[in-house]
CSV table of C-alpha atoms in Angstrom, one decimal:
chain,number,residue,atom,x,y,z
A,1,MET,CA,54.6,83.3,181.7
A,2,TYR,CA,51.3,84.4,180.2
A,3,SER,CA,49.5,83.0,177.1
A,4,GLU,CA,49.0,85.2,174.1
A,5,LYS,CA,45.3,85.4,174.9
A,6,VAL,CA,46.0,86.7,178.4
A,7,MET,CA,48.4,89.3,177.0
A,8,ASP,CA,45.8,90.3,174.4
A,9,HIS,CA,43.1,90.8,177.0
A,10,PHE,CA,45.6,92.5,179.3
A,11,SER,CA,46.8,94.9,176.6
A,12,ASN,CA,43.4,95.6,175.0
A,13,PRO,CA,40.9,94.8,177.8
A,14,ARG,CA,37.3,94.6,176.7
A,15,ASN,CA,34.4,96.3,178.6
A,16,VAL,CA,36.6,98.6,180.7
A,17,GLY,CA,35.0,101.5,182.7
A,18,GLU,CA,31.9,102.3,184.6
A,19,LEU,CA,28.3,101.7,183.3
A,20,LYS,CA,26.4,104.8,184.1
A,21,ASP,CA,23.0,103.0,184.1
A,22,ALA,CA,24.2,99.8,185.8
A,23,ASN,CA,21.5,98.1,188.0
A,24,GLY,CA,23.9,95.6,189.6
A,25,ILE,CA,27.4,96.3,190.9
A,26,GLY,CA,29.7,93.9,192.6
A,27,THR,CA,33.1,94.5,194.2
A,28,VAL,CA,35.4,91.8,195.5
A,29,GLY,CA,39.0,91.5,196.7
A,30,ASN,CA,41.1,93.8,198.8
A,31,ALA,CA,44.3,95.8,198.6
A,32,THR,CA,46.1,93.5,201.0
A,33,CYS,CA,46.0,90.6,198.5
A,34,GLY,CA,46.6,93.1,195.6
A,35,ASP,CA,43.5,92.6,193.5
A,36,ILE,CA,40.2,94.5,193.6
A,37,MET,CA,37.6,93.9,190.9
A,38,LYS,CA,34.4,95.9,190.4
A,39,VAL,CA,31.8,94.6,187.9
A,40,TYR,CA,28.9,96.7,186.5
A,41,LEU,CA,25.8,95.0,185.0
A,42,LYS,CA,22.9,96.4,183.0
A,43,VAL,CA,20.2,93.7,183.3
A,44,GLU,CA,16.9,93.8,181.3
A,45,ASN,CA,14.3,91.1,181.3
A,46,GLY,CA,16.7,88.7,183.0
A,47,ILE,CA,19.4,89.2,180.3
A,48,ILE,CA,22.8,90.9,180.8
A,49,GLN,CA,22.5,93.6,178.1
A,50,ASP,CA,25.7,95.3,179.0
A,51,VAL,CA,28.6,94.7,181.4
A,52,SER,CA,31.8,96.5,182.3
A,53,PHE,CA,34.6,96.3,184.9
A,54,LYS,CA,37.3,98.3,186.8
A,55,THR,CA,40.2,96.3,188.2
A,56,PHE,CA,43.2,97.1,190.4
A,57,GLY,CA,45.5,94.1,189.9
A,58,CYS,CA,48.1,92.3,188.0
A,59,GLY,CA,48.0,91.2,184.3
A,60,ALA,CA,46.0,88.1,185.1
A,61,ALA,CA,43.5,90.0,187.1
A,62,ILE,CA,42.9,92.5,184.3
A,63,ALA,CA,42.7,89.7,181.6
A,64,THR,CA,40.3,87.5,183.6
A,65,SER,CA,38.1,90.6,184.3
A,66,SER,CA,38.0,91.3,180.5
A,67,MET,CA,37.4,87.7,179.5
A,68,ALA,CA,34.7,87.0,182.2
A,69,THR,CA,32.8,90.1,181.2
A,70,GLU,CA,32.9,89.0,177.6
A,71,MET,CA,31.6,85.6,178.5
A,72,VAL,CA,28.6,86.8,180.4
A,73,LYS,CA,27.5,89.5,178.0
A,74,GLY,CA,24.1,88.7,176.4
A,75,LYS,CA,23.5,85.8,178.7
A,76,SER,CA,20.7,85.2,181.1
A,77,LEU,CA,21.5,85.6,184.8
A,78,GLU,CA,21.2,81.8,185.3
A,79,GLU,CA,23.6,81.2,182.4
A,80,ALA,CA,26.0,83.8,183.7
A,81,LEU,CA,26.1,82.2,187.1
A,82,LYS,CA,27.3,79.0,185.5
A,83,VAL,CA,30.4,80.7,184.0
A,84,SER,CA,33.0,79.2,186.2
A,85,ASN,CA,36.6,80.4,186.9
A,86,ILE,CA,37.7,77.2,185.1
A,87,ALA,CA,35.9,78.3,182.0
A,88,VAL,CA,37.4,81.7,182.1
A,89,MET,CA,40.9,80.2,182.5
A,90,GLU,CA,40.3,77.8,179.6
A,91,ALA,CA,39.1,80.7,177.4
A,92,LEU,CA,42.4,82.4,178.2
A,93,ASP,CA,44.5,79.3,177.3
A,94,GLY,CA,45.4,78.9,181.0
A,95,LEU,CA,47.0,80.9,183.8
A,96,PRO,CA,50.2,80.3,185.8
A,97,PRO,CA,49.3,78.4,189.1
A,98,GLN,CA,49.9,81.4,191.3
A,99,LYS,CA,47.4,83.4,189.3
A,100,VAL,CA,44.5,81.0,189.5
A,101,HIS,CA,43.0,83.0,192.3
A,102,CYS,CA,42.5,85.9,189.8
A,103,SER,CA,40.1,83.8,187.8
A,104,VAL,CA,38.2,82.9,191.1
A,105,LEU,CA,38.0,86.6,191.8
A,106,ALA,CA,36.5,87.3,188.4
A,107,GLU,CA,33.8,84.6,189.0
A,108,GLU,CA,33.1,86.1,192.4
A,109,ALA,CA,32.8,89.6,191.0
A,110,ILE,CA,30.2,88.5,188.5
A,111,HIS,CA,28.3,86.6,191.2
A,112,ALA,CA,28.4,89.7,193.5
A,113,ALA,CA,27.1,91.9,190.8
A,114,ILE,CA,24.2,89.6,190.0
A,115,GLU,CA,23.4,89.3,193.7
A,116,ASP,CA,23.4,93.1,194.0
A,117,TYR,CA,21.0,93.3,191.0
A,118,ARG,CA,18.6,90.8,192.6
A,119,LYS,CA,18.7,92.7,195.9
A,120,ASN,CA,17.9,95.9,194.0
A,121,GLN,CA,14.9,94.3,192.4
A,122,ALA,CA,13.6,92.7,195.6
B,1,MET,CA,62.7,97.1,169.4
B,2,ASN,CA,65.6,98.4,171.4
B,3,ARG,CA,65.5,96.9,174.8
B,4,ILE,CA,66.1,99.2,177.8
B,5,TYR,CA,67.4,97.3,180.8
B,6,LEU,CA,66.7,99.1,184.1
B,7,ASP,CA,66.8,96.0,186.4
B,8,ASN,CA,70.5,96.0,187.4
B,9,ALA,CA,69.7,95.3,191.0
B,10,ALA,CA,68.3,91.9,189.9
B,11,THR,CA,71.4,91.1,187.9
B,12,THR,CA,73.9,92.7,185.5
B,13,PRO,CA,75.3,91.5,182.2
B,14,LEU,CA,78.6,89.6,182.3
B,15,SER,CA,81.3,92.0,181.1
B,16,PRO,CA,83.1,90.8,177.9
B,17,GLU,CA,86.5,91.3,179.7
B,18,VAL,CA,85.4,89.1,182.5
B,19,LEU,CA,84.2,86.4,180.1
B,20,LYS,CA,87.6,86.6,178.3
B,21,ALA,CA,89.4,86.1,181.6
B,22,MET,CA,87.2,83.1,182.4
B,23,MET,CA,87.5,81.3,179.1
B,24,PRO,CA,90.9,79.6,179.5
B,25,PHE,CA,89.7,78.0,182.7
B,26,LEU,CA,86.7,76.5,181.1
B,27,MET,CA,88.8,75.0,178.3
B,28,GLY,CA,92.6,74.4,178.5
B,29,HIS,CA,93.3,75.1,182.2
B,30,TYR,CA,91.1,72.4,183.6
B,31,GLY,CA,93.3,71.6,186.6
B,32,ASN,CA,92.1,71.0,190.1
B,33,ALA,CA,93.7,73.7,192.3
B,34,SER,CA,94.4,71.1,195.0
B,35,SER,CA,96.6,69.0,192.7
B,36,ILE,CA,100.3,69.0,193.1
B,37,HIS,CA,101.2,68.9,189.3
B,38,ASP,CA,101.6,71.8,187.0
B,39,THR,CA,98.1,71.7,185.6
B,40,GLY,CA,96.8,72.1,189.1
B,41,ARG,CA,99.2,74.8,189.9
B,42,ASP,CA,97.9,76.9,187.0
B,43,ALA,CA,94.5,76.9,188.7
B,44,ARG,CA,96.0,77.6,192.1
B,45,ARG,CA,97.8,80.7,190.8
B,46,ALA,CA,94.7,82.0,189.1
B,47,ILE,CA,92.7,81.6,192.3
B,48,ASP,CA,95.4,83.4,194.3
B,49,GLU,CA,95.3,86.3,191.8
B,50,ALA,CA,91.5,86.5,192.0
B,51,ARG,CA,91.7,86.6,195.8
B,52,LYS,CA,94.1,89.5,195.6
B,53,GLN,CA,91.8,91.3,193.2
B,54,VAL,CA,88.8,90.9,195.5
B,55,ALA,CA,90.9,91.9,198.6
B,56,GLY,CA,91.9,95.1,196.8
B,57,PHE,CA,88.2,95.8,195.9
B,58,ILE,CA,87.1,95.8,199.6
B,59,GLY,CA,90.3,96.9,201.4
B,60,ALA,CA,90.9,93.4,202.9
B,61,LYS,CA,93.9,91.1,203.1
B,62,PRO,CA,93.8,88.2,200.5
B,63,ASN,CA,93.7,85.5,203.2
B,64,GLU,CA,90.4,87.0,204.6
B,65,VAL,CA,88.6,86.4,201.3
B,66,TYR,CA,86.6,83.2,200.9
B,67,PHE,CA,84.9,82.2,197.6
B,68,THR,CA,81.3,80.9,197.8
B,69,SER,CA,78.5,80.0,195.5
B,70,GLY,CA,76.9,83.5,195.8
B,71,GLY,CA,75.4,86.1,198.2
B,72,THR,CA,72.9,83.6,199.6
B,73,GLU,CA,75.6,81.2,200.7
B,74,SER,CA,77.7,84.0,202.1
B,75,ASP,CA,74.9,85.3,204.2
B,76,ASN,CA,73.9,81.8,205.4
B,77,TRP,CA,77.5,81.1,206.3
B,78,ALA,CA,78.1,84.4,208.1
B,79,LEU,CA,75.0,84.0,210.3
B,80,LYS,CA,75.1,80.3,211.0
B,81,GLY,CA,78.9,80.2,211.2
B,82,VAL,CA,79.2,82.9,213.8
B,83,ALA,CA,76.1,81.9,215.7
B,84,TYR,CA,77.3,78.3,216.2
B,85,ALA,CA,80.9,79.3,216.9
B,86,ASN,CA,79.7,81.6,219.7
B,87,ARG,CA,77.1,79.5,221.4
B,88,ASN,CA,79.0,79.4,224.6
B,89,LYS,CA,78.9,83.2,224.7
B,90,GLY,CA,75.3,83.9,224.0
B,91,ASN,CA,72.4,83.3,221.7
B,92,HIS,CA,71.2,86.7,220.6
B,93,ILE,CA,71.5,88.1,217.1
B,94,ILE,CA,70.6,91.7,215.9
B,95,THR,CA,69.5,92.3,212.4
B,96,SER,CA,67.0,94.5,210.6
B,97,ALA,CA,63.5,93.9,209.2
B,98,ILE,CA,64.5,95.1,205.8
B,99,GLU,CA,67.3,92.6,205.1
B,100,HIS,CA,67.4,90.5,202.0
B,101,PRO,CA,65.6,87.1,202.5
B,102,ALA,CA,69.0,85.4,202.5
B,103,VAL,CA,69.6,87.0,205.9
B,104,LEU,CA,66.0,87.2,207.1
B,105,GLU,CA,65.2,83.5,206.4
B,106,THR,CA,68.5,82.4,207.9
B,107,ALA,CA,67.8,84.4,211.0
B,108,LYS,CA,64.3,82.9,211.3
B,109,TRP,CA,65.7,79.4,210.9
B,110,LEU,CA,68.2,80.1,213.7
B,111,GLU,CA,65.3,81.1,215.9
B,112,THR,CA,64.0,77.5,215.5
B,113,GLN,CA,67.5,76.3,216.7
B,114,GLY,CA,67.4,78.2,220.0
B,115,PHE,CA,68.8,81.6,219.0
B,116,GLY,CA,66.9,84.8,219.7
B,117,VAL,CA,66.8,87.4,217.0
B,118,THR,CA,65.9,91.1,217.2
B,119,TYR,CA,64.6,92.5,213.8
B,120,LEU,CA,65.1,96.3,214.0
B,121,PRO,CA,62.6,98.3,212.0
B,122,ALA,CA,63.9,101.0,209.6
B,123,GLY,CA,62.5,104.5,209.8
B,124,ALA,CA,60.0,105.9,207.2
B,125,ASN,CA,63.1,106.9,205.1
B,126,GLY,CA,64.3,103.3,205.0
B,127,ILE,CA,67.3,103.9,207.2
B,128,LEU,CA,68.0,102.3,210.6
B,129,SER,CA,68.7,104.3,213.6
B,130,LEU,CA,72.1,103.8,215.4
B,131,GLU,CA,70.3,104.3,218.7
B,132,ASP,CA,68.0,101.4,218.0
B,133,VAL,CA,71.0,99.1,217.3
B,134,GLU,CA,72.7,100.2,220.5
B,135,LYS,CA,69.5,99.7,222.6
B,136,ALA,CA,69.1,96.2,221.2
B,137,ILE,CA,72.6,95.0,222.4
B,138,THR,CA,72.6,92.7,225.4
B,139,ASN,CA,75.3,90.8,227.1
B,140,ARG,CA,74.1,87.7,225.2
B,141,THR,CA,74.5,89.4,221.8
B,142,ILE,CA,76.9,87.4,219.6
B,143,LEU,CA,76.3,88.9,216.1
B,144,ILE,CA,75.0,92.1,214.5
B,145,SER,CA,74.1,91.7,210.8
B,146,ILE,CA,73.0,94.9,208.9
B,147,MET,CA,73.0,95.3,205.2
B,148,ALA,CA,75.1,98.1,203.6
B,149,ALA,CA,72.5,99.1,201.1
B,150,ASN,CA,68.9,97.9,200.7
B,151,ASN,CA,68.2,95.9,197.6
B,152,GLU,CA,64.6,97.3,197.0
B,153,ILE,CA,64.8,100.9,197.9
B,154,GLY,CA,68.5,101.4,197.8
B,155,THR,CA,68.8,103.2,201.1
B,156,LEU,CA,72.3,103.2,202.6
B,157,GLN,CA,72.6,102.1,206.2
B,158,PRO,CA,75.0,103.7,208.7
B,159,VAL,CA,77.4,100.7,208.5
B,160,ALA,CA,80.5,102.5,209.6
B,161,ALA,CA,78.8,103.7,212.8
B,162,ILE,CA,77.2,100.3,213.5
B,163,GLY,CA,80.6,98.7,212.9
B,164,ALA,CA,82.2,101.0,215.4
B,165,LEU,CA,79.5,100.3,217.9
B,166,ALA,CA,79.8,96.5,217.4
B,167,ARG,CA,83.6,96.8,217.8
B,168,ALA,CA,83.2,98.7,221.1
B,169,HIS,CA,81.0,95.9,222.4
B,170,LYS,CA,83.3,93.2,221.0
B,171,ILE,CA,80.4,91.8,218.9
B,172,PRO,CA,81.1,90.5,215.4
B,173,PHE,CA,79.6,92.7,212.7
B,174,HIS,CA,78.4,91.2,209.4
B,175,THR,CA,77.2,93.3,206.5
B,176,ASP,CA,75.4,92.1,203.4
B,177,ALA,CA,77.1,94.4,200.8
B,178,VAL,CA,75.6,92.6,197.8
B,179,GLN,CA,73.8,95.7,196.4
B,180,ALA,CA,76.5,98.1,197.5
B,181,ALA,CA,79.3,96.4,195.6
B,182,GLY,CA,80.3,98.3,192.5
B,183,ALA,CA,78.0,101.2,193.4
B,184,ILE,CA,79.8,102.7,196.4
B,185,ARG,CA,83.3,102.2,197.8
B,186,ILE,CA,83.5,99.3,200.2
B,187,ASP,CA,86.2,99.4,202.9
B,188,VAL,CA,86.0,96.6,205.5
B,189,ASN,CA,88.3,98.6,207.8
B,190,ALA,CA,86.5,101.9,207.6
B,191,TRP,CA,83.2,100.0,208.2
B,192,GLN,CA,84.9,97.9,210.9
B,193,ALA,CA,83.1,94.9,209.3
B,194,ASP,CA,84.2,91.4,210.5
B,195,LEU,CA,82.2,89.7,207.8
B,196,LEU,CA,80.9,91.0,204.5
B,197,SER,CA,79.0,89.3,201.7
B,198,LEU,CA,79.3,89.9,198.0
B,199,SER,CA,77.7,88.5,194.9
B,200,GLY,CA,79.6,88.4,191.6
B,201,HIS,CA,76.7,88.9,189.2
B,202,LYS,CA,75.7,92.2,190.7
B,203,PHE,CA,78.8,93.8,189.3
B,204,HIS,CA,79.2,92.2,185.9
B,205,GLY,CA,80.7,89.0,187.2
B,206,PRO,CA,79.4,85.4,186.7
B,207,LYS,CA,76.2,84.1,188.5
B,208,GLY,CA,76.8,81.4,191.1
B,209,MET,CA,79.9,83.1,192.5
B,210,GLY,CA,80.1,85.0,195.8
B,211,VAL,CA,82.5,86.1,198.5
B,212,LEU,CA,82.4,86.0,202.2
B,213,TYR,CA,85.0,88.3,203.8
B,214,VAL,CA,86.0,87.0,207.2
B,215,ARG,CA,88.3,89.2,209.3
B,216,SER,CA,91.3,87.4,210.7
B,217,GLY,CA,90.6,86.1,214.2
B,218,THR,CA,86.8,85.9,213.7
B,219,ARG,CA,85.4,82.8,215.4
B,220,MET,CA,83.5,80.9,212.7
B,221,MET,CA,82.2,77.4,211.9
B,222,PRO,CA,82.2,76.0,208.4
B,223,LEU,CA,78.9,75.7,206.5
B,224,LEU,CA,80.1,73.1,204.1
B,225,HIS,CA,82.2,70.3,205.5
B,226,GLY,CA,84.6,68.2,203.3
B,227,GLY,CA,87.9,68.8,201.7
B,228,ALA,CA,90.5,71.3,202.9
B,229,GLN,CA,89.7,74.1,200.3
B,230,GLU,CA,89.6,77.7,201.3
B,231,ARG,CA,91.9,77.1,204.3
B,232,ASN,CA,89.7,74.4,205.7
B,233,ARG,CA,86.7,76.7,206.0
B,234,ARG,CA,84.7,76.1,202.8
B,235,ALA,CA,85.0,72.7,201.3
B,236,GLY,CA,84.4,71.8,197.7
B,237,THR,CA,86.6,71.9,194.5
B,238,GLU,CA,87.0,75.5,193.5
B,239,ASN,CA,85.0,76.9,190.6
B,240,VAL,CA,88.1,78.2,189.0
B,241,ALA,CA,86.6,80.0,186.0
B,242,GLY,CA,84.0,81.5,188.3
B,243,ILE,CA,86.6,82.7,190.8
B,244,VAL,CA,88.7,84.2,188.0
B,245,GLY,CA,85.7,85.9,186.6
B,246,LEU,CA,84.7,87.3,190.0
B,247,GLY,CA,88.2,88.6,190.6
B,248,GLN,CA,88.3,90.3,187.2
B,249,ALA,CA,84.8,91.8,187.8
B,250,ALA,CA,85.9,93.1,191.2
B,251,GLN,CA,89.0,94.7,189.8
B,252,ASN,CA,87.0,96.4,187.0
B,253,ALA,CA,84.2,97.6,189.3
B,254,GLY,CA,86.7,99.1,191.7
B,255,MET,CA,88.3,101.3,189.0
B,256,PHE,CA,85.4,103.7,188.1
B,257,ILE,CA,83.1,103.7,191.2
B,258,GLU,CA,83.1,107.5,191.8
B,259,GLU,CA,83.1,108.4,188.2
B,260,ASN,CA,80.2,106.0,187.4
B,261,ALA,CA,78.3,107.1,190.6
B,262,GLU,CA,78.3,110.7,189.4
B,263,LYS,CA,76.9,109.9,186.0
B,264,ILE,CA,74.4,107.3,187.2
B,265,THR,CA,73.1,109.6,190.0
B,266,ARG,CA,72.5,112.4,187.4
B,267,LEU,CA,70.4,110.1,185.2
B,268,ARG,CA,68.6,108.6,188.2
B,269,ASN,CA,67.7,112.0,189.4
B,270,ARG,CA,66.5,113.0,186.0
B,271,LEU,CA,64.3,109.9,186.0
B,272,ILE,CA,62.9,110.5,189.5
B,273,ASP,CA,62.3,114.3,188.9
B,274,GLY,CA,60.8,113.6,185.5
B,275,ILE,CA,58.3,111.1,187.0
B,276,LEU,CA,57.4,113.2,190.0
B,277,SER,CA,56.8,116.3,187.8
B,278,THR,CA,54.6,114.6,185.1
B,279,ILE,CA,52.6,112.0,187.0
B,280,SER,CA,50.4,112.7,190.0
B,281,HIS,CA,50.0,110.5,193.1
B,282,VAL,CA,53.5,109.1,193.0
B,283,ARG,CA,55.7,108.7,196.0
B,284,LEU,CA,59.5,108.0,196.1
B,285,ASN,CA,60.2,105.2,198.5
B,286,GLY,CA,63.3,105.5,200.6
B,287,ASP,CA,65.5,108.5,201.5
B,288,ARG,CA,66.2,110.8,198.6
B,289,GLY,CA,69.8,111.6,199.5
B,290,SER,CA,71.2,108.5,201.3
B,291,ARG,CA,70.5,105.9,198.6
B,292,LEU,CA,72.4,103.9,196.0
B,293,PRO,CA,73.2,106.0,192.9
B,294,ASN,CA,71.3,103.7,190.6
B,295,ASN,CA,68.1,103.1,192.5
B,296,ALA,CA,64.7,104.7,191.9
B,297,ASN,CA,61.8,103.1,193.7
B,298,LEU,CA,58.4,104.7,193.4
B,299,SER,CA,54.8,103.8,194.2
B,300,PHE,CA,52.1,104.8,191.6
B,301,ARG,CA,49.0,105.0,193.6
B,302,TYR,CA,45.9,103.1,192.4
B,303,ILE,CA,47.9,100.8,190.1
B,304,GLU,CA,49.2,97.3,190.7
B,305,GLY,CA,53.0,97.0,190.0
B,306,GLU,CA,52.9,93.9,187.9
B,307,ALA,CA,50.5,95.5,185.4
B,308,LEU,CA,52.9,98.4,185.1
B,309,LEU,CA,55.8,96.0,184.6
B,310,LEU,CA,54.0,94.2,181.8
B,311,HIS,CA,53.2,97.4,180.0
B,312,LEU,CA,56.8,98.5,180.3
B,313,ASP,CA,58.0,95.1,179.1
B,314,LEU,CA,55.7,95.3,176.1
B,315,ASN,CA,57.6,98.5,175.3
B,316,GLY,CA,61.0,96.9,175.7
B,317,ILE,CA,61.7,98.3,179.2
B,318,ALA,CA,62.8,95.9,182.0
B,319,ALA,CA,62.1,97.0,185.6
B,320,SER,CA,61.0,95.3,188.8
B,321,SER,CA,58.2,95.6,191.4
B,322,GLY,CA,57.6,95.0,195.1
B,323,SER,CA,54.0,93.8,194.4
B,324,ALA,CA,53.1,90.3,195.5
B,325,CYS,CA,52.0,89.4,192.0
B,326,ALA,CA,55.4,90.3,190.6
B,327,SER,CA,57.4,88.5,193.2
B,328,GLY,CA,55.3,85.3,193.1
B,329,SER,CA,54.6,85.4,196.8
B,330,LEU,CA,51.3,86.3,198.5
B,331,GLU,CA,52.6,89.3,200.4
B,332,PRO,CA,53.8,92.6,199.0
B,333,SER,CA,57.4,93.7,199.7
B,334,HIS,CA,58.4,93.3,203.4
B,335,VAL,CA,60.7,96.3,203.0
B,336,LEU,CA,57.9,98.7,201.8
B,337,LEU,CA,55.5,97.5,204.5
B,338,SER,CA,58.3,97.9,207.1
B,339,ILE,CA,58.9,101.5,206.2
B,340,GLY,CA,55.2,102.3,206.7
B,341,LEU,CA,53.6,101.9,203.3
B,342,ASP,CA,50.1,100.4,203.3
B,343,ALA,CA,49.5,97.3,201.3
B,344,GLU,CA,48.0,99.2,198.4
B,345,ASP,CA,51.1,101.4,197.9
B,346,ALA,CA,53.4,98.5,198.4
B,347,HIS,CA,51.6,96.6,195.6
B,348,SER,CA,51.9,99.8,193.5
B,349,SER,CA,55.7,100.0,193.6
B,350,LEU,CA,58.1,100.0,190.7
B,351,ARG,CA,61.9,99.8,190.9
B,352,PHE,CA,64.2,101.1,188.2
B,353,THR,CA,67.9,100.3,188.7
B,354,LEU,CA,70.3,101.9,186.3
B,355,SER,CA,73.9,101.0,185.3
B,356,GLU,CA,76.9,102.8,183.9
B,357,ALA,CA,75.6,101.7,180.5
B,358,THR,CA,72.3,103.5,180.9
B,359,THR,CA,71.9,106.5,178.5
B,360,GLU,CA,70.0,109.7,178.7
B,361,ASP,CA,68.0,108.6,175.6
B,362,GLU,CA,66.8,105.5,177.5
B,363,ILE,CA,65.7,107.6,180.5
B,364,ASN,CA,63.9,110.0,178.1
B,365,THR,CA,62.1,107.0,176.5
B,366,VAL,CA,60.9,105.8,179.9
B,367,LEU,CA,59.7,109.3,180.8
B,368,ALA,CA,57.9,109.6,177.5
B,369,LEU,CA,56.1,106.3,177.8
B,370,LEU,CA,55.3,106.1,181.5
B,371,PRO,CA,52.5,108.8,181.8
B,372,GLY,CA,50.4,107.1,179.1
B,373,ILE,CA,50.8,103.7,180.7
B,374,VAL,CA,49.8,105.1,184.1
B,375,ASP,CA,46.8,106.9,182.7
B,376,LYS,CA,45.6,103.8,180.9
B,377,LEU,CA,45.9,101.6,184.1
B,378,ARG,CA,44.4,104.3,186.3
B,379,ALA,CA,41.4,104.6,184.0
B,380,MET,CA,40.5,101.0,184.7
B,381,SER,CA,41.3,101.2,188.5
B,382,PRO,CA,38.4,101.1,190.9
B,383,LEU,CA,40.6,102.9,193.4
B,384,ALA,CA,41.1,106.0,191.3
B,385,SER,CA,38.2,108.4,190.9
């Protein structure tokens, strides 16, 4: 049911864990729906220098977390905010229909982390 | 990679002996059992023989055995058939909150048709209380339907006591014995069941074949209308090969129940004890003692079940989960929620169901692999710290 890319990012997820010097952290989802994603950002001069995640969720949730963090790494905050769930799904060669919400969650987690960073800076 | 199949509650492989019994009826013996001629009579004789085999398997008389398209049809027919036949007596049905969807969804539909349904909760151990059943009975109650064994957590329900209670109140008693068949001895008289559902593929028979046992004298409407098959109660040309296969599977399953149960229980306990002693934050779901020999259902806190399943699958191990993601629905297992698990633990569940073919080596392989998989997933879980 999953593409090879999804299985690759699920089996060998990139950017897993906490970032000790993160300056933006976003958590989305809840246990009722079965997915919780936490994204850590290290932002310097408006650029995402480093990013990591922790996810409680299914294969698609872990794979989208991995891919989304890969896609925003090294990008400016403005560019990162434009990385849509559709783009994450396309990069994974698609997701089954009932898993599309996982990609939405990944997008939301990135947005929440950027929002947190901006709040911290204000 | 050697594949290890520990999802026998989902389905079991067709036994070679069953396939052999079925083959002639897929090829040479193509007759319609309703035909007068000799070709038809061959089919009729085979169906009669299968009916005897099933009757022997559950302690029934052959003329109380009706062949259906599976457990779902049997459950639908039992509930709808009894409900509509007894409308003049009442409109109340008692069932449990942990039934299989084939019963639960049928009951919910009957509610839209003017019937009232009581869904009894199971205790934290996954077992219903007899007192709860008794308290739920009213003078409008026309059916009690309680499963013999739960399909997710394997807990055995007190069906013999519920059957006696129902009999005392002259209320028909149906039990969904789909998961119990082949695992524990079924006896429709000891259980005082008036209706009982079976599914062939759960005990090495063919998929798409089921049985509804209906005790003589039980008031019942047909579900399928048409020809006069199955003594005018279940229309449709008989699936002769399927019926023959189910009969053979029932006969085989009945022969070694106690012997298999002992062996499977030992391996299952080894699996449960091995997991509980090597992995922290794990809970066994459902009563430890009163459960099907082959069932181990555990919640691995902080991990989502589908992720566990995928890692096991990558290692050649087939299991199942009550997580929403694994089931394709939005909600986690209604059974686990009903026995008091929170959503997180329900999403974290894993079900292993063994068979008589399961080996100690296979269990050891699972025990060797699982801690590493759990560690890996917990390391990336925001819930574990």
